[in-house]
Coordinates of C-alpha atoms and ligand atoms in Angstrom, one line a residue:
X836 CA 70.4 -35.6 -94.5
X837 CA 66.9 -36.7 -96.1
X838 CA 63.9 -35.9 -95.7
X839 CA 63.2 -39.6 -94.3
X840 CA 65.3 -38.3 -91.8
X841 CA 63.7 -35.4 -90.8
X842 CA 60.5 -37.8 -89.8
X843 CA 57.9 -37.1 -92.3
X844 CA 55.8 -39.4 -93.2
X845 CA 55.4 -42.0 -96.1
X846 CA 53.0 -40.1 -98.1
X847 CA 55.0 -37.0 -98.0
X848 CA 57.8 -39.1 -99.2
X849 CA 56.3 -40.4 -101.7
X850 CA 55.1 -36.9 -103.0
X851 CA 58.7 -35.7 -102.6
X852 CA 60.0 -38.4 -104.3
X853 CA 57.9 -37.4 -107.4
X854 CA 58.3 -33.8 -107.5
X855 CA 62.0 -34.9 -107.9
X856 CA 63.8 -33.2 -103.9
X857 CA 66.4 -35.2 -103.1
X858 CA 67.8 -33.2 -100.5
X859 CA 66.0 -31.1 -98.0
X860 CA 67.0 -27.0 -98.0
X861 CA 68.7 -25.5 -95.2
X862 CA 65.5 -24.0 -94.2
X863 CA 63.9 -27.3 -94.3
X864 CA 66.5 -28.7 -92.3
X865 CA 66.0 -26.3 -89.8
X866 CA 62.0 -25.8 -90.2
X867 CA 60.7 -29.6 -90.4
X868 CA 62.0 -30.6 -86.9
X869 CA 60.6 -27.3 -85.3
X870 CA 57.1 -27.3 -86.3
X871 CA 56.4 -31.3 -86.2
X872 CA 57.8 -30.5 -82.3
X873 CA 55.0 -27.9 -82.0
X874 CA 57.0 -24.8 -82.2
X875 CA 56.5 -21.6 -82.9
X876 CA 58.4 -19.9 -85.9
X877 CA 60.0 -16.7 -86.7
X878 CA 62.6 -17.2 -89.7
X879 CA 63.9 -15.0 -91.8
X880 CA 63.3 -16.7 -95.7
X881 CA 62.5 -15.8 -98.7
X882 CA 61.6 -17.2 -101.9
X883 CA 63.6 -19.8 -103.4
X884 CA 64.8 -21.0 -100.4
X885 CA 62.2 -23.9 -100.2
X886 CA 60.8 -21.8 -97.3
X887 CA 57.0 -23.3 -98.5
X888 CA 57.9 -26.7 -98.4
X889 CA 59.8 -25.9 -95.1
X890 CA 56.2 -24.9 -93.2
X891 CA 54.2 -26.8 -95.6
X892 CA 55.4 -30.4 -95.1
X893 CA 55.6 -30.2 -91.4
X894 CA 51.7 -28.9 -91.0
X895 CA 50.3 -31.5 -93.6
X896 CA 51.3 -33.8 -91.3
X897 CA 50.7 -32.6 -87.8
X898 CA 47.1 -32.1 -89.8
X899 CA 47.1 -35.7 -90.7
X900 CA 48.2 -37.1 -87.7
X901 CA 46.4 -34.9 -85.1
X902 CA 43.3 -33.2 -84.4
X903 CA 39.4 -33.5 -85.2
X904 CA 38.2 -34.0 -88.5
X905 CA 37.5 -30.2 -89.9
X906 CA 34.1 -28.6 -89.2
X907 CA 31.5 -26.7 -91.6
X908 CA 32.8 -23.3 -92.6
X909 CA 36.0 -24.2 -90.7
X910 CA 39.5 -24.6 -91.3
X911 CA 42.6 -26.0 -89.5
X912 CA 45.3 -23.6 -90.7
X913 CA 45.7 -20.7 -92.5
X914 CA 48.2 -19.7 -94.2
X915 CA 48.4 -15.7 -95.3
X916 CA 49.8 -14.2 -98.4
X917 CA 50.1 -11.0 -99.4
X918 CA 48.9 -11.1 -102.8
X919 CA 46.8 -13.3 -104.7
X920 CA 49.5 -14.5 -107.5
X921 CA 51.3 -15.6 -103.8
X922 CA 48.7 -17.4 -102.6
X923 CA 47.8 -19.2 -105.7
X924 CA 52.0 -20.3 -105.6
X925 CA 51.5 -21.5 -101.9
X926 CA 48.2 -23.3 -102.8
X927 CA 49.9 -25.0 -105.8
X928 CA 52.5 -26.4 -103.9
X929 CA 50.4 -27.2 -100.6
X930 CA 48.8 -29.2 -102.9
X931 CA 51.2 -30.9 -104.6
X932 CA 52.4 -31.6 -101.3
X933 CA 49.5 -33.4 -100.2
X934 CA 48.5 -35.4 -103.0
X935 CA 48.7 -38.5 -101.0
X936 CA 47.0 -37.0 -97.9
X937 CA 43.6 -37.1 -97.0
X938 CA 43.4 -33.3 -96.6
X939 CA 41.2 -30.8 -98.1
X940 CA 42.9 -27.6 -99.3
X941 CA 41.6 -24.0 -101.0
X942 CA 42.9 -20.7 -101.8
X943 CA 41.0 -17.7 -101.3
X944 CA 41.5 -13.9 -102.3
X945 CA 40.2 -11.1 -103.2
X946 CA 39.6 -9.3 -107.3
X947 CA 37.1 -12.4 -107.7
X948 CA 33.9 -13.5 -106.8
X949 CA 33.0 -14.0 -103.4
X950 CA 30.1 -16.5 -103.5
X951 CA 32.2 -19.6 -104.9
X952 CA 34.6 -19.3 -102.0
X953 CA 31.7 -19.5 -99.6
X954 CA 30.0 -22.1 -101.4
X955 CA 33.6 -24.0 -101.2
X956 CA 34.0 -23.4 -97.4
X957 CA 30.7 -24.6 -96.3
X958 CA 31.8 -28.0 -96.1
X959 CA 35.0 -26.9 -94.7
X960 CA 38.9 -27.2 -94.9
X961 CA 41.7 -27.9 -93.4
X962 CA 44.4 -25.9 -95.6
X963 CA 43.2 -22.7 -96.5
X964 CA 45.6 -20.1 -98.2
X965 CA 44.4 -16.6 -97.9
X966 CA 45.0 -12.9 -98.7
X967 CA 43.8 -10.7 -95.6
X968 CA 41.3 -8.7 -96.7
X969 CA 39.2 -11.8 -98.3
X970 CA 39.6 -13.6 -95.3
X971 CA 38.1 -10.9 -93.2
X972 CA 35.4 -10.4 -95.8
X973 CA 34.7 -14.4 -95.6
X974 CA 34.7 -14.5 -91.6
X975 CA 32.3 -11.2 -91.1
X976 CA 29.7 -13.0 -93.5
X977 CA 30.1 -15.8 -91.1
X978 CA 31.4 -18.2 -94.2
X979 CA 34.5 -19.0 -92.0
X980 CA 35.3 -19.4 -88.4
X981 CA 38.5 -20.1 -86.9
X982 CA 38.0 -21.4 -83.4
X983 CA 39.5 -24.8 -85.1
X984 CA 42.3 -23.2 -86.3
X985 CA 45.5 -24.9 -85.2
X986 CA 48.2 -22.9 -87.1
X987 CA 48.2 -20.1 -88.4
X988 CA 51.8 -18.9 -91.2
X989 CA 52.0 -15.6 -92.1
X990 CA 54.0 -15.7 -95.0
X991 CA 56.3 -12.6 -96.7
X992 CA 55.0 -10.8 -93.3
X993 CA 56.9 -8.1 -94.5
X994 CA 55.4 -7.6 -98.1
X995 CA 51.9 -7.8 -95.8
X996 CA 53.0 -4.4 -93.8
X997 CA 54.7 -3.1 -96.9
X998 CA 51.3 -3.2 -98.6
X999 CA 49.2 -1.5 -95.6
X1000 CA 48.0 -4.8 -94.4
X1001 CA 48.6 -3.9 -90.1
X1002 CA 45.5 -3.4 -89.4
X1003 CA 43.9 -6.2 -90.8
X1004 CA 46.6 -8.2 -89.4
X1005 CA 45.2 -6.8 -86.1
X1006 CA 41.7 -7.5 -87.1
X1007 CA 42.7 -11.0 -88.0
X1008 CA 44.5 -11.5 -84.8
X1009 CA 41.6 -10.4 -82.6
X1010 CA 39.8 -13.2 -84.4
X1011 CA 42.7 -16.3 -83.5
X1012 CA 42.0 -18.7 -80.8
X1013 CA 44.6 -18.3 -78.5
X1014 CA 45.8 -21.9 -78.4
X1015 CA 47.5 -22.1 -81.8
X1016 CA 51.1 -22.4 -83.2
X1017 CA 52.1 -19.6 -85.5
X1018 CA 54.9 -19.3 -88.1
X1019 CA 56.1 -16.3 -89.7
X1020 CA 58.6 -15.9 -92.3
X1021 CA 59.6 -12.2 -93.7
X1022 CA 62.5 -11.3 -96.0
X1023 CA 63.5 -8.7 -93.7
X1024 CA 62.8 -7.9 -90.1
X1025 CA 61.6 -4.3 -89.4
X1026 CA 60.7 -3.1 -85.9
X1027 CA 57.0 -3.4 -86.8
X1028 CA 57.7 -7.0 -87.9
X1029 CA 59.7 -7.6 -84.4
X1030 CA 56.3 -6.1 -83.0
X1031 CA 53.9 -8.6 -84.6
X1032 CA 56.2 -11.6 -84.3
X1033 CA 55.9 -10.3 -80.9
X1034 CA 52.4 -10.0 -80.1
X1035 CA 51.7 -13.6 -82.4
X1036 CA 54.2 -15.5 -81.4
X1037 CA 55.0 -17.8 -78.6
X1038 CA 58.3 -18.7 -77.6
X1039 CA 59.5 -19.2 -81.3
X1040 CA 62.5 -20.7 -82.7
X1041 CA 64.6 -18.0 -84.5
X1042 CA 65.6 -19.6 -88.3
X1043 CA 68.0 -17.1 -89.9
X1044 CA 68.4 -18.4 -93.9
X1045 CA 70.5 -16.0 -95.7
X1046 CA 68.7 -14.8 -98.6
X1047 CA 69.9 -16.8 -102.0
X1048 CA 71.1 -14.2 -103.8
X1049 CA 72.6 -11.3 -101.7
X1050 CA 76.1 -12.4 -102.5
X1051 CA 74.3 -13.4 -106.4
X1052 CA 77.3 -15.3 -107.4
X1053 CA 75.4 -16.7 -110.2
X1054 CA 73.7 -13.0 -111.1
X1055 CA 76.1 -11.0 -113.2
X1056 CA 74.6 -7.6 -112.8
X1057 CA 75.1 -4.4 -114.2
X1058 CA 73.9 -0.7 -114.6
X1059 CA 73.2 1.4 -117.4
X1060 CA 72.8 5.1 -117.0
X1061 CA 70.3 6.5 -119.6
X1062 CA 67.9 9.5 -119.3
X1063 CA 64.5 8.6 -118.5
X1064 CA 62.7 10.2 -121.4
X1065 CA 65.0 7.5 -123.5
X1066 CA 64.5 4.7 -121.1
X1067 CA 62.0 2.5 -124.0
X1068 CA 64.4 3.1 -126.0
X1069 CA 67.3 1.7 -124.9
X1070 CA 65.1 -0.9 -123.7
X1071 CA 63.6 -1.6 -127.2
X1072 CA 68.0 -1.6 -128.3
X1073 CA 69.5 -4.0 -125.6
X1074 CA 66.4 -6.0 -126.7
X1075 CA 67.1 -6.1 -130.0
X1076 CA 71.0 -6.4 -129.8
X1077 CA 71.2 -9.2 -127.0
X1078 CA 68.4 -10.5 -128.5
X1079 CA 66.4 -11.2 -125.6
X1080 CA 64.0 -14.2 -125.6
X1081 CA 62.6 -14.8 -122.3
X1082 CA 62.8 -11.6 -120.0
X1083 CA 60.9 -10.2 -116.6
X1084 CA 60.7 -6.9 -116.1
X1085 CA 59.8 -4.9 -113.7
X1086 CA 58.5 -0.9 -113.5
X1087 CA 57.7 0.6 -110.8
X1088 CA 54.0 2.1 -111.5
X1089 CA 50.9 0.1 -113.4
X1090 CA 50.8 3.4 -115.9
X1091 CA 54.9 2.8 -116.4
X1092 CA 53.8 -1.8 -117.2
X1093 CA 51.3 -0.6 -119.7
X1094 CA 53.3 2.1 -121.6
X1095 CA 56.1 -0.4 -122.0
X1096 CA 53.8 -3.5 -122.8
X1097 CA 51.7 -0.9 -124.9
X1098 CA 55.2 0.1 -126.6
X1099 CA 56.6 -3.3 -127.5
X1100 CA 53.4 -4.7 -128.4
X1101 CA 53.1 -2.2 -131.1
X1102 CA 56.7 -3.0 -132.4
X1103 CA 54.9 -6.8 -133.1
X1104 CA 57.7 -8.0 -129.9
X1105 CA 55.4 -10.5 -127.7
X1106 CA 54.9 -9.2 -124.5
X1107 CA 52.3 -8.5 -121.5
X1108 CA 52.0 -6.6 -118.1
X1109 CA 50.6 -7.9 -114.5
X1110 CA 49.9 -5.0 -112.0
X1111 CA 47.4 -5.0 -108.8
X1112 CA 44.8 -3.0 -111.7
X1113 CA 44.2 -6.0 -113.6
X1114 CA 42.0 -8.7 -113.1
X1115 CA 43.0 -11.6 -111.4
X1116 CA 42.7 -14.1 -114.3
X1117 CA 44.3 -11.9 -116.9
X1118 CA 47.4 -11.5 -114.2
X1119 CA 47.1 -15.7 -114.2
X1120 CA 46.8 -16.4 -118.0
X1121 CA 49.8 -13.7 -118.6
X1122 CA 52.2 -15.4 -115.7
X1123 CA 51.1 -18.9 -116.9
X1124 CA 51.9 -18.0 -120.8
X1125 CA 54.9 -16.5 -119.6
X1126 CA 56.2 -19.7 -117.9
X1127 CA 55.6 -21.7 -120.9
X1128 CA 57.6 -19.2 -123.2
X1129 CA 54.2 -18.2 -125.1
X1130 CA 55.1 -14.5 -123.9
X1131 CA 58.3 -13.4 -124.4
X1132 CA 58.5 -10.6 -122.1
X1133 CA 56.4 -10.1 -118.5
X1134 CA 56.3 -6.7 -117.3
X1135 CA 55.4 -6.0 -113.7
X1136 CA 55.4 -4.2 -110.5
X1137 CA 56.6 -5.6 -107.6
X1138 CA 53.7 -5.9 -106.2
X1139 CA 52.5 -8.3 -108.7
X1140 CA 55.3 -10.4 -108.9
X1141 CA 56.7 -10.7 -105.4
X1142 CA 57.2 -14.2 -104.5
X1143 CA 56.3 -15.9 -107.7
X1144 CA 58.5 -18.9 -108.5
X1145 CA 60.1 -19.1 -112.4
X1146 CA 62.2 -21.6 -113.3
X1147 CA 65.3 -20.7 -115.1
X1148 CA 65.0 -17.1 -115.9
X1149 CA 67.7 -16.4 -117.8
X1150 CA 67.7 -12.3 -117.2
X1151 CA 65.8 -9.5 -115.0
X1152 CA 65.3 -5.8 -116.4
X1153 CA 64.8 -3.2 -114.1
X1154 CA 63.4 -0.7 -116.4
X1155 CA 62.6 1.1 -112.8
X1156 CA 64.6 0.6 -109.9
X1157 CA 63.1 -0.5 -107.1
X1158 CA 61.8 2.3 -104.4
X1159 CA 62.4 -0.3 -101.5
X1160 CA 66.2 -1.5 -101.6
X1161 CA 65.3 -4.9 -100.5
X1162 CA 62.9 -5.4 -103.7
X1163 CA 65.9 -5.2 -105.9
X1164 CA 67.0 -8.7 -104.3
X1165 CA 63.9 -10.2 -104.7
X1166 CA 63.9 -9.2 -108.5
X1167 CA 67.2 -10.3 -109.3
X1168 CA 66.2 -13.6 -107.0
X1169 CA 64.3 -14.4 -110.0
X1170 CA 67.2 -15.5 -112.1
X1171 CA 70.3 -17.5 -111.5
X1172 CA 68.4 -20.2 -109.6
X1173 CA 69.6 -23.4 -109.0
X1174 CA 73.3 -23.2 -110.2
X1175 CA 72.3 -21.3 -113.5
X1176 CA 73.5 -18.3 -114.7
X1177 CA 71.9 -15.0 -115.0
X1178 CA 72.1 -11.4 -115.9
X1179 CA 70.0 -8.9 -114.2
X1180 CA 70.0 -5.5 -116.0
X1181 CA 69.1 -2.1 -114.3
X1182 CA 68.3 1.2 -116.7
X1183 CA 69.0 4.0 -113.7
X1184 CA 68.1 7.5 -114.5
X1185 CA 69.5 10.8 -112.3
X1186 CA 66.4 10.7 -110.2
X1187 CA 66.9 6.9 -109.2
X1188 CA 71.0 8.0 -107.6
X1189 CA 69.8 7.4 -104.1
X1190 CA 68.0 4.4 -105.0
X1191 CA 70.7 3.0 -106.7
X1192 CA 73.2 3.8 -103.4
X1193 CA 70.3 2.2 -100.9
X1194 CA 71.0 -1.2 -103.2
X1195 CA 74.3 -0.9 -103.3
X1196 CA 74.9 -0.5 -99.5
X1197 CA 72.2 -3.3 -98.9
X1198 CA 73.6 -6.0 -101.1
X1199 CA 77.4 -4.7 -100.1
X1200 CA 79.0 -4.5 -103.7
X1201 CA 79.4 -1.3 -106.6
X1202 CA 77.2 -2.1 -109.2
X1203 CA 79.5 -1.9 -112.7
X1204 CA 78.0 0.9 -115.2
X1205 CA 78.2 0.1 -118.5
X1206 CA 77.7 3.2 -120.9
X1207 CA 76.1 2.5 -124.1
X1208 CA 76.5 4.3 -126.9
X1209 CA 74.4 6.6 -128.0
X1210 CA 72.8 6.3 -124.9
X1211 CA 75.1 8.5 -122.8
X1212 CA 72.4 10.9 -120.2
X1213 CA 72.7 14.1 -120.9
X1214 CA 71.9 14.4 -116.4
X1215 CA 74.4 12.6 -115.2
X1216 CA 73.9 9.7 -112.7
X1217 CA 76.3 10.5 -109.9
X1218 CA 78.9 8.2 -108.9
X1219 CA 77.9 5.8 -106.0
X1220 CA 79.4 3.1 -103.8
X1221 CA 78.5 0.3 -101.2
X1222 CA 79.3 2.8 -98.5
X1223 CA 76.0 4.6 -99.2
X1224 CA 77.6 7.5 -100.9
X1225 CA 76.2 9.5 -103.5
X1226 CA 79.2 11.6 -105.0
X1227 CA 77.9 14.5 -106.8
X1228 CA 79.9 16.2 -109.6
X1229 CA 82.5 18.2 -107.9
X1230 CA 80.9 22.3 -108.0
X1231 CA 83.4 24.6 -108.9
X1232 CA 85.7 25.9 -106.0
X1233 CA 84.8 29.4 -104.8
X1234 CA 87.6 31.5 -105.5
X1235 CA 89.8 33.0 -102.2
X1236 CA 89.0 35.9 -101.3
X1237 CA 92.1 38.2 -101.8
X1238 CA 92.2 39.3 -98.4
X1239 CA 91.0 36.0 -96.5
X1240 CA 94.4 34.6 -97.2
X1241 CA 93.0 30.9 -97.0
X1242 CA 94.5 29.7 -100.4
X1243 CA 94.6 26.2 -101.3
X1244 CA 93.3 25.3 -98.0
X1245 CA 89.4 27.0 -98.7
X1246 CA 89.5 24.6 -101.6
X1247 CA 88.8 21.5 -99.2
X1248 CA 85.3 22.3 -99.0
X1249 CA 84.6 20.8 -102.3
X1250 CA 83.4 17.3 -103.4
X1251 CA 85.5 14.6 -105.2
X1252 CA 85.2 10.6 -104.9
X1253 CA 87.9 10.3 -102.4
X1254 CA 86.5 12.6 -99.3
X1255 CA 83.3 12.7 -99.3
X1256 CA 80.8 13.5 -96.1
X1257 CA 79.0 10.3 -95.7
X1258 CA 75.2 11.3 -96.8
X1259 CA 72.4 10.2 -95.3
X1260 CA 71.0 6.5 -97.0
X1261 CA 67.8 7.2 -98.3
X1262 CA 67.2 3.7 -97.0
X1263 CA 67.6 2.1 -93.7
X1264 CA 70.4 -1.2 -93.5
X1265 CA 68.8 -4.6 -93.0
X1266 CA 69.5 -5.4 -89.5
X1267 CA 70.2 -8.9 -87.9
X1268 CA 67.5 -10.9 -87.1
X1269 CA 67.0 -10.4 -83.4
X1270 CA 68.0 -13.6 -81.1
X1271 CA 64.9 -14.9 -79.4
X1272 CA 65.0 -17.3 -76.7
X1273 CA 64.9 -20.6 -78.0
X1274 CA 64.4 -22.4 -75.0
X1275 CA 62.2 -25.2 -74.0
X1276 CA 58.3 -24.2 -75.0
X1277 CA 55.6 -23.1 -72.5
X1278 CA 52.2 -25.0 -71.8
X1279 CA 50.2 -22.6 -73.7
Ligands
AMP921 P1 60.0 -21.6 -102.4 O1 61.2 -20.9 -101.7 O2 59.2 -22.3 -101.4 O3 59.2 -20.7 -103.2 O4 60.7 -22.7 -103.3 C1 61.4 -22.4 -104.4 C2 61.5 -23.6 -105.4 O5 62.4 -24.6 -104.9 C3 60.2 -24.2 -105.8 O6 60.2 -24.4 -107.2 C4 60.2 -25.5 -105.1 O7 59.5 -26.5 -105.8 C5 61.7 -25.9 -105.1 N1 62.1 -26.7 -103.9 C6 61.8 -26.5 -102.6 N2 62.4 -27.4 -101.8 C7 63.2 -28.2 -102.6 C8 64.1 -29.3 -102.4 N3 64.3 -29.7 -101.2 N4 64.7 -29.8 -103.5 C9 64.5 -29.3 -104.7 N5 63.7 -28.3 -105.0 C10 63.0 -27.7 -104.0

């Protein structure tokens, strides 16, 4: 299949042609055909599966081919991100997309100055990428209305709940014309993400891409249990003895990015943080300078770096694990891409034991330990499988009472790894996408 095929135009082609795809992704395949036919979209995507080019191709043209030219303080679709290093992503490829188009594109979001954005809509355009709060801001100043809009993609829906974004999305909603096509893509599909693809969506086509690395053939992965007071430490060691050139990292809290950055800057090592505290340009300059190798090693939350696209990673560091299972797939999605191979390295401390057994069950596999030396936690990590077990080390047996008589059989209410009482998962399965009816599309 090409993307000829597929029906795009000429001037896609061409663009395609230069940025070097050859072969459309399975969610292209499936998205392309869809959206030029006017559909609606609910498909289940994430990064690296071409999922941008998959609603992005498809829309530059309907907005080439169809509808009036774009109005003052207007736009023609919008697509929403949930953060602002997201949006920027989406806006660099939208535009790359349409280099050969005669479309008009922006990217607005919050952390920045307002005024240049509404300076930038008055004339209008017909791409524009936003985070939800700025958009809201931008339309209650009357610098944007939507009653042009034709399409509307909500992008990483999920990421948007995850990061208390409902009721903006309900704000935002209120604010659609009802006539409009509407594409949503989410890692994962949560009831309250059934309940928004629900209210926004009409009649979609269900697109089920499975996520690139859940089986992570090309991530070799592995855990080592330390204590968490020695957790720099044996950073600062598997740095220097695998002598790590070009590594993301992620912690889970702003205070934890600085201490690290603040840590290995002082031992000379080249490194820098991006968390939702920092300005938006210094979060820029410190992804971009990490792309071209000029930092050595990015630290972030997930919050920060959900979504962003890095070529060729060669190895992921959780110095944190991941409080949402799901974000440990999206962290180790960030290496191993196209065919290469990558290492993605978790330091789990005893408090992280559940965490560690909500990843396990949700990407189906044990993750190896490897001890190292001198490292060896004084709290133990207990012992965890796929099957959402956490084993804890086996209490002593209480003794028979002399009279009770029970002998060896009392001794079955202890704990070891072969009968255990399935615990609770701290962390709810992913669950199928739901089928929706696919059939033929009412007149709206
Ligand atoms: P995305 O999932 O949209 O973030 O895309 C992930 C990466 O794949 C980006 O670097 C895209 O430029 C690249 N990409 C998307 N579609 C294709 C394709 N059909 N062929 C080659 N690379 C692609």
């Amino acid at each position: 299949m090409t993307f000829a095929t597929l029906g795009l135009i000429e001037p896609l082609l061409r663009a395609l042609e230069t940025l070097g795809y050859q072969t459309p992704t399975p969610v292209q395949a499936q998205a392309i055909p869809a959206v030029l036919a006017g559909r609606d979209l609910m498909a289940a995507a994430q990064t690296g599966t071409g999922k941008t080019a998959g609603f992005a191709l498809p829309l530059l043209q309907l907005l080439t081919l169809e509808g009036p030219k774009v109005a003052a303080n207007s736009a023609r679709a919008l697509i929403l991100c949930p953060t602002r290093e997201l949006a920027e992503q989406v806006h660099a490829s939208v535009a790359e997309y349409a280099q050969h188009l005669p479309l008009t594109t922006y990217a607005v979001y919050g952390g920045v100055s307002i005024n240049p954005q509404m300076m930038k809509l008055r004339k209008g355009v017909d791409i524009l990428v936003a985070t939800p709060g700025r958009l809201i801001d931008l339309f209650r100043q009357n610098a944007l209305k939507l009653n042009q809009l034709q399409t509307l993609v909500l992008d990483e829906a999920d990421r948007m709940l995850d990061l208390g974004f409902s009721e903006e999305l309900a704000n935002i909603y209120r604010m659609l014309p009802k006539k409009r096509q509407t594409l949503l893509f989410s890692a994962t599909f949560s009831d309250d993400i059934r309940l928004l693809a629900g209210q926004m969506l009409n009649d979609p086509l269900s697109i089920e891409v499975s996520p690139r690395n859940v089986a992570a053939n090309t991530v070799k992965q592995w855990v080592v249990p330390v204590d968490k007071k020695r957790k720099p430490e044996l950073f600062v060691h598997l740095m220097r003895k695998g002598r790590w050139k070009q590594v993301l990292v992620f912690a889970k809290t702003r205070n934890g990015v600085d201490a690290l950055v603040d840590k290995l800057q002082g031992l000379g090592v080249n490194a820098d943080g991006i968390h939702g505290d920092k300005p938006q340009a210094t979060r820029q300059r410190a992804l971009d300078r990490f792309k071209t190798s000029d930092v050595q090693i990015l630290v972030a939350t997930d919050v920060a770096a959900r979504g962003l696209d890095i070529e060729d990673l060669p190895l992921v560091v959780n110095f944190d694990l991941p409080i949402v299972a799901e974000d440990y797939i999206h962290r180790i999605g960030r290496t191993g891409r196209a065919g290469n191979t990558g290492e993605a390295i978790s330091l789990v401390c005893a408090d992280e034991v559940n965490m560690l057994s909500a990843i396990e069950m949700l990407t189906r596999q044990t993750l190896t330990r490897k001890m190292e030396p001198e490292f060896e936690p004084e709290h133990r990590v207990p012992d965890t499988d796929a099957s959402g077990q956490v084993v804890k080390k086996p209490k002593k047996p209480k003794k028979p009472k002399a009279s009770g008589g029970g002998g060896k059989r009392n001794l079955g209410k202890w704990v070891d790894s072969g009968d255990v009482a399935p615990a609770e998962p701290s962390i709810k399965p992913v669950r199928k996408v739901p089928v929706f009816n696919t059939g033929p599309r009412k007149k709206k």
